[in-house]
Amino acid sequence: MPTRAFTRKPIGYLLTVAALVCASQSAFVPAQSAAAATSQFKGVNWADTRDNYNTGWVIPDGLAASDSYSQVYSVADKYIKAFQSNLGANTVRLPINPPSVSQSWWSAYRGAIDAALADGMKVVISAWTEKTSVGTVTDMTAWKAMWSTVVGAYGGNGDVYFEPLNEPYGYSLSQWVSVCSTWLSQFSSVPRGRVVISGTGYNDNITGVGASSALNGTLLSLHYYGYWNSYTKESSWVSDLKGRIGGYTGRTIIDEFGAPMTTGTNYLANHDNGQFQSYLAAVTDTARSDGMGSVYWPALRTGDSYSLQAHSGSGLSNTNTSGVTQVRWGWGY
């Protein structure tokens, strides 16, 4: 998301966590077999509390720079199982950047990926730039080396997906297609169906990359947020959203979307009389009806009012029952 989560969202949201657990929530339901589109992705982002934009290591909430591989694995296993049982997720999107992969953190951080895979999750590995003010790859050599390491480790695993760069807003369409083509050429052993190409801008439009023959066969990543407009009617959001997707629903994963979850908002009401209620309804209804996968931002990020999960004792709990229900609706539940 452009300047992630709480940094560009209105700051007046209350941050008290309503630790609600939906008694009627069913336990994790195994993913349905792949549909004609991307509906097999029922996902969440697990994010760094500071932000995934970092000049140093990206360290998702609950992990620590001093953790060993086994410690990371243990924490990740606990959280992934919570994402499955509390939400019904079968996909997790994890951030990387060059320092996180080229330095010692990588040997420990791999525990998070490995735990998710062992728990039966799909994993989307996405590269972030090191600053929010830079929407391009600043060190191409380091970026390529990072991906060589990651693809070398997980290229052979069919449950791992690779997103070359999150929110490439510093590039024109032609420049971005060129960068992606270079990636696809360098890592041609990775099936294109496991490469997720970000839309232009802040991943906010995929019509350009979708039309590019150089990117044929890849999946496409769209980001969409409710503070980008002030509509209060679901139909207005749907029209805007569909315009950003065009005819590429069959390849599109909405791999960032989210709304305030710690403010007590009822997301099962006011779909035609509330900004964020109508927005979330539009995203989830469109994803469900058009068979698109979606990956909520974020499942867990302490201090982010959009977080679906909060620390509760030694585990995690839902922050907004109605929000979870609406997100699950988008996943086809």
Coordinates of C-alpha atoms in Angstrom, one line a residue:
M1 CA 0.0 0.0 0.0
P2 CA 1.2 3.5 -0.6
T3 CA 3.0 4.5 2.6
R4 CA 1.7 1.5 4.4
A5 CA -1.2 1.1 6.7
F6 CA -1.4 3.7 9.5
T7 CA 1.0 6.1 7.9
R8 CA -1.4 7.3 5.2
K9 CA -4.7 6.3 6.8
P10 CA -6.6 8.9 8.8
I11 CA -4.9 8.9 12.2
G12 CA -8.0 9.6 14.3
Y13 CA -9.0 5.9 14.5
L14 CA -9.2 4.5 17.9
L15 CA -6.5 1.8 18.5
T16 CA -8.2 -0.1 21.3
V17 CA -8.5 -3.7 20.3
A18 CA -11.9 -5.4 20.6
A19 CA -10.7 -8.9 21.2
L20 CA -13.8 -10.6 19.7
V21 CA -13.9 -14.2 18.8
C22 CA -16.7 -15.2 16.6
A23 CA -18.3 -18.3 18.1
S24 CA -20.0 -19.0 14.9
Q25 CA -16.8 -19.0 12.9
S26 CA -16.1 -22.4 11.5
A27 CA -12.6 -23.8 11.8
F28 CA -10.3 -23.6 8.8
V29 CA -11.8 -25.1 5.7
P30 CA -9.3 -26.5 3.2
A31 CA -8.9 -24.6 0.0
Q32 CA -11.1 -25.5 -2.8
S33 CA -9.4 -26.8 -6.0
A34 CA -8.2 -24.1 -8.3
A35 CA -11.1 -22.4 -10.2
A36 CA -10.8 -21.0 -13.7
A37 CA -9.7 -17.7 -12.0
T38 CA -7.6 -17.2 -8.8
S39 CA -10.2 -17.9 -6.1
Q40 CA -7.9 -20.5 -4.6
F41 CA -6.0 -17.7 -2.9
K42 CA -7.6 -16.9 0.5
G43 CA -4.9 -14.9 2.0
V44 CA -3.5 -12.5 4.6
N45 CA -0.4 -10.3 4.9
W46 CA 1.8 -10.8 7.9
A47 CA 3.7 -7.5 8.3
D48 CA 6.5 -5.7 10.1
T49 CA 5.1 -3.5 12.9
R50 CA 7.4 -0.7 11.8
D51 CA 6.4 -1.1 8.2
N52 CA 7.6 -3.4 5.4
Y53 CA 9.6 -0.5 4.0
N54 CA 12.9 -0.8 5.8
T55 CA 16.5 0.0 5.2
G56 CA 17.3 -3.0 7.3
W57 CA 15.7 -6.4 7.8
V58 CA 11.9 -6.8 7.5
I59 CA 10.7 -8.6 10.6
P60 CA 7.0 -9.6 10.8
D61 CA 5.1 -8.9 14.0
G62 CA 6.0 -11.3 16.8
L63 CA 9.4 -12.2 15.5
A64 CA 12.7 -10.6 16.7
A65 CA 16.1 -10.0 15.0
S66 CA 17.8 -12.2 17.5
D67 CA 15.5 -15.2 16.8
S68 CA 17.0 -18.4 15.6
Y69 CA 15.5 -20.5 12.8
S70 CA 13.8 -22.7 15.3
Q71 CA 12.4 -19.8 17.2
V72 CA 11.0 -18.2 14.0
Y73 CA 9.6 -21.5 12.9
S74 CA 7.8 -22.0 16.3
V75 CA 6.3 -18.5 16.3
A76 CA 5.3 -18.7 12.7
D77 CA 3.7 -22.1 13.1
K78 CA 1.6 -20.7 16.0
Y79 CA 0.5 -17.7 14.0
I80 CA -0.1 -19.5 10.8
K81 CA -2.4 -22.0 12.5
A82 CA -4.2 -19.0 14.1
F83 CA -4.7 -17.4 10.6
Q84 CA -6.1 -20.7 9.5
S85 CA -8.4 -21.4 12.4
N86 CA -9.5 -17.8 13.2
L87 CA -9.9 -16.6 9.6
G88 CA -9.9 -19.6 7.2
A89 CA -6.8 -18.3 5.4
N90 CA -4.8 -20.6 3.1
T91 CA -2.3 -18.1 1.8
V92 CA 0.2 -15.8 3.5
R93 CA 2.1 -12.9 1.9
L94 CA 5.5 -12.3 3.4
P95 CA 7.9 -9.3 2.7
I96 CA 11.5 -9.4 1.8
N97 CA 14.2 -6.9 0.8
P98 CA 17.8 -7.2 -0.1
P99 CA 19.2 -6.8 3.4
S100 CA 16.8 -9.4 4.8
V101 CA 18.0 -12.0 2.3
S102 CA 21.7 -11.1 1.9
Q103 CA 22.5 -10.9 5.6
S104 CA 22.2 -13.3 8.5
W105 CA 18.5 -12.8 9.1
W106 CA 17.7 -14.9 6.0
S107 CA 18.8 -18.2 7.6
A108 CA 16.4 -17.5 10.5
Y109 CA 13.6 -15.9 8.5
R110 CA 13.3 -18.9 6.3
G111 CA 11.6 -20.6 9.3
A112 CA 8.5 -18.5 8.7
I113 CA 8.3 -19.6 5.1
D114 CA 9.0 -23.2 6.0
A115 CA 6.4 -23.3 8.8
A116 CA 3.7 -21.9 6.5
L117 CA 4.5 -24.5 3.9
A118 CA 4.5 -27.3 6.4
D119 CA 1.1 -26.1 7.6
G120 CA -0.3 -26.4 4.0
M121 CA -0.3 -22.7 3.1
K122 CA 0.5 -21.0 -0.1
V123 CA 3.2 -18.4 0.3
V124 CA 3.6 -15.2 -1.7
I125 CA 7.0 -13.7 -1.3
S126 CA 7.0 -10.1 -2.2
A127 CA 9.9 -7.6 -2.4
W128 CA 9.6 -4.2 -0.9
T129 CA 11.8 -1.2 -1.6
E130 CA 13.8 0.0 1.4
K131 CA 12.1 3.5 1.5
T132 CA 8.5 4.6 1.0
S133 CA 9.8 7.5 -1.1
V134 CA 11.3 5.1 -3.7
G135 CA 9.1 3.2 -6.1
T136 CA 11.9 1.6 -8.1
V137 CA 14.6 -0.9 -7.6
T138 CA 17.5 1.3 -6.4
D139 CA 20.2 -1.4 -6.6
M140 CA 19.5 -3.8 -9.4
T141 CA 22.5 -6.0 -8.6
A142 CA 21.3 -6.5 -5.0
W143 CA 17.8 -7.0 -6.1
K144 CA 18.8 -9.7 -8.6
A145 CA 21.0 -11.4 -6.1
M146 CA 18.2 -11.4 -3.5
W147 CA 15.9 -13.1 -6.0
S148 CA 18.6 -15.6 -7.0
T149 CA 18.8 -16.7 -3.4
V150 CA 15.0 -16.8 -2.9
V151 CA 14.3 -18.6 -6.1
G152 CA 17.2 -21.0 -5.5
A153 CA 15.6 -21.9 -2.2
Y154 CA 11.9 -22.1 -3.2
G155 CA 11.7 -22.1 -6.9
G156 CA 11.0 -25.9 -6.9
N157 CA 8.1 -25.6 -4.4
G158 CA 4.7 -25.3 -6.2
D159 CA 3.1 -23.6 -3.2
V160 CA 5.5 -20.6 -3.3
Y161 CA 4.7 -17.6 -5.5
F162 CA 7.1 -14.7 -6.3
E163 CA 6.1 -11.0 -6.5
P164 CA 9.2 -9.2 -8.0
L165 CA 8.4 -5.8 -6.5
N166 CA 5.6 -4.3 -4.4
E167 CA 4.1 -1.0 -5.6
P168 CA 6.4 0.0 -8.5
Y169 CA 5.1 3.5 -8.6
G170 CA 8.4 5.0 -9.8
Y171 CA 8.2 3.3 -13.1
S172 CA 6.2 4.1 -16.3
L173 CA 4.3 1.1 -17.7
S174 CA 7.0 0.4 -20.3
Q175 CA 9.8 0.6 -17.8
W176 CA 8.0 -1.7 -15.4
V177 CA 7.3 -4.2 -18.1
S178 CA 11.0 -4.2 -19.0
V179 CA 12.0 -4.8 -15.3
C180 CA 9.5 -7.7 -15.1
S181 CA 10.6 -9.1 -18.4
T182 CA 14.2 -9.1 -17.1
W183 CA 13.1 -11.0 -14.0
L184 CA 11.1 -13.5 -16.0
S185 CA 14.2 -14.1 -18.3
Q186 CA 16.6 -14.5 -15.4
F187 CA 14.3 -16.9 -13.6
S188 CA 12.8 -18.7 -16.5
S189 CA 12.7 -22.0 -14.6
V190 CA 9.9 -20.5 -12.5
P191 CA 6.5 -21.2 -14.1
R192 CA 4.8 -18.0 -15.0
G193 CA 1.7 -19.1 -13.2
R194 CA 3.7 -18.7 -10.0
V195 CA 4.9 -15.2 -10.7
V196 CA 2.7 -12.3 -9.5
I197 CA 3.3 -9.1 -11.4
S198 CA 2.3 -5.9 -9.6
G199 CA 0.0 -3.4 -11.3
T200 CA 1.4 0.0 -12.2
G201 CA 1.5 2.9 -9.7
Y202 CA 0.8 1.6 -6.2
N203 CA -0.4 -1.7 -7.7
D204 CA -3.6 0.2 -8.3
N205 CA -4.2 -0.7 -12.0
I206 CA -3.4 -3.9 -13.8
T207 CA -4.9 -3.2 -17.2
G208 CA -1.5 -2.1 -18.6
V209 CA 0.5 -5.1 -17.4
G210 CA -2.4 -7.4 -18.2
A211 CA -2.3 -6.3 -21.9
S212 CA 1.4 -6.8 -22.2
S213 CA 2.3 -9.8 -24.3
A214 CA 5.7 -9.9 -22.6
L215 CA 3.9 -10.8 -19.3
N216 CA 1.5 -13.4 -20.7
G217 CA 0.8 -16.3 -18.3
T218 CA 1.7 -14.5 -15.1
L219 CA -0.7 -13.7 -12.3
L220 CA -1.4 -10.0 -11.6
S221 CA -1.5 -8.1 -8.3
L222 CA -3.9 -5.3 -7.5
H223 CA -4.0 -3.2 -4.4
Y224 CA -7.2 -1.3 -3.5
Y225 CA -8.0 0.8 -0.4
G226 CA -11.0 2.6 0.9
Y227 CA -9.3 5.9 1.7
W228 CA -8.5 6.4 -2.0
N229 CA -12.0 7.7 -2.6
S230 CA -14.9 8.8 -0.4
Y231 CA -17.8 6.8 -2.0
T232 CA -20.5 5.6 0.3
K233 CA -22.3 3.4 -2.2
E234 CA -21.1 -0.1 -2.9
S235 CA -21.9 0.3 -6.6
S236 CA -19.6 3.3 -6.9
W237 CA -16.7 1.3 -5.4
V238 CA -17.5 -1.7 -7.7
S239 CA -17.4 0.5 -10.8
D240 CA -14.1 2.1 -9.8
L241 CA -12.6 -1.3 -8.9
K242 CA -13.6 -3.0 -12.1
G243 CA -12.1 -0.1 -14.1
R244 CA -8.7 -0.9 -12.5
I245 CA -9.0 -4.6 -13.4
G246 CA -10.5 -4.5 -16.9
G247 CA -10.8 -7.9 -18.5
Y248 CA -8.1 -9.6 -16.4
T249 CA -10.1 -11.0 -13.5
G250 CA -8.9 -14.5 -14.4
R251 CA -5.3 -13.6 -13.6
T252 CA -5.8 -11.1 -10.8
I253 CA -5.2 -11.5 -7.0
I254 CA -6.2 -8.5 -4.9
D255 CA -3.2 -8.9 -2.7
E256 CA -3.7 -5.8 -0.5
F257 CA -7.0 -4.4 0.7
G258 CA -8.2 -3.5 4.1
A259 CA -10.3 -1.4 6.4
P260 CA -10.3 -0.2 10.0
M261 CA -11.0 -3.2 12.3
T262 CA -10.3 -1.8 15.8
T263 CA -13.0 0.9 15.7
G264 CA -16.1 -1.2 16.3
T265 CA -17.4 -0.7 12.8
N266 CA -20.1 -3.2 11.7
Y267 CA -19.1 -4.3 8.2
L268 CA -22.3 -6.3 7.7
A269 CA -24.4 -3.0 7.7
N270 CA -24.3 0.3 5.8
H271 CA -23.1 -1.1 2.5
D272 CA -24.9 1.8 0.8
N273 CA -24.4 4.4 3.5
G274 CA -20.9 4.2 4.8
Q275 CA -17.5 4.7 3.2
F276 CA -15.5 1.8 4.5
Q277 CA -18.5 -0.5 4.9
S278 CA -19.5 0.0 1.2
Y279 CA -15.8 -0.3 0.2
L280 CA -15.2 -3.6 1.9
A281 CA -18.5 -5.0 0.6
A282 CA -17.5 -4.0 -2.9
V283 CA -14.1 -5.7 -2.8
T284 CA -15.3 -8.9 -1.2
D285 CA -18.5 -9.1 -3.4
T286 CA -16.5 -8.5 -6.5
A287 CA -13.8 -11.0 -5.6
R288 CA -16.4 -13.6 -4.8
S289 CA -18.5 -13.1 -7.9
D290 CA -15.6 -12.8 -10.3
G291 CA -13.6 -15.7 -8.8
M292 CA -10.6 -13.5 -7.7
G293 CA -8.3 -14.4 -4.9
S294 CA -7.7 -11.8 -2.2
V295 CA -5.0 -11.2 0.4
Y296 CA -6.1 -8.9 3.3
W297 CA -3.8 -6.2 4.7
P298 CA -2.9 -7.1 7.4
A299 CA -3.7 -10.2 9.3
L300 CA -1.3 -9.1 12.0
R301 CA 0.5 -5.8 12.6
T302 CA 0.3 -4.4 16.1
G303 CA -0.6 -0.7 16.1
D304 CA -2.3 -0.9 12.7
S305 CA -6.0 -0.3 13.0
Y306 CA -6.6 -2.4 10.0
S307 CA -5.2 -5.6 11.6
L308 CA -7.6 -8.5 11.6
Q309 CA -5.7 -10.2 14.5
A310 CA -4.4 -9.0 17.8
H311 CA -2.2 -10.7 20.4
S312 CA -4.3 -12.3 23.0
G313 CA -2.4 -14.1 25.8
S314 CA -0.1 -16.5 24.0
G315 CA -2.2 -16.6 20.9
L316 CA -4.2 -14.4 18.5
S317 CA -7.8 -13.3 18.4
N318 CA -10.1 -11.6 15.9
T319 CA -10.4 -7.8 16.2
N320 CA -13.7 -7.4 14.4
T321 CA -16.2 -10.3 14.0
S322 CA -18.2 -8.6 11.2
G323 CA -15.0 -7.7 9.3
V324 CA -13.7 -11.2 9.4
T325 CA -17.1 -12.4 8.2
Q326 CA -17.0 -10.0 5.3
V327 CA -13.5 -10.9 4.3
R328 CA -14.4 -14.6 4.5
W329 CA -17.3 -13.9 2.2
G330 CA -14.9 -12.6 -0.4
W331 CA -13.0 -15.9 -0.1
G332 CA -16.1 -17.9 -1.0
Y333 CA -17.1 -19.0 2.5

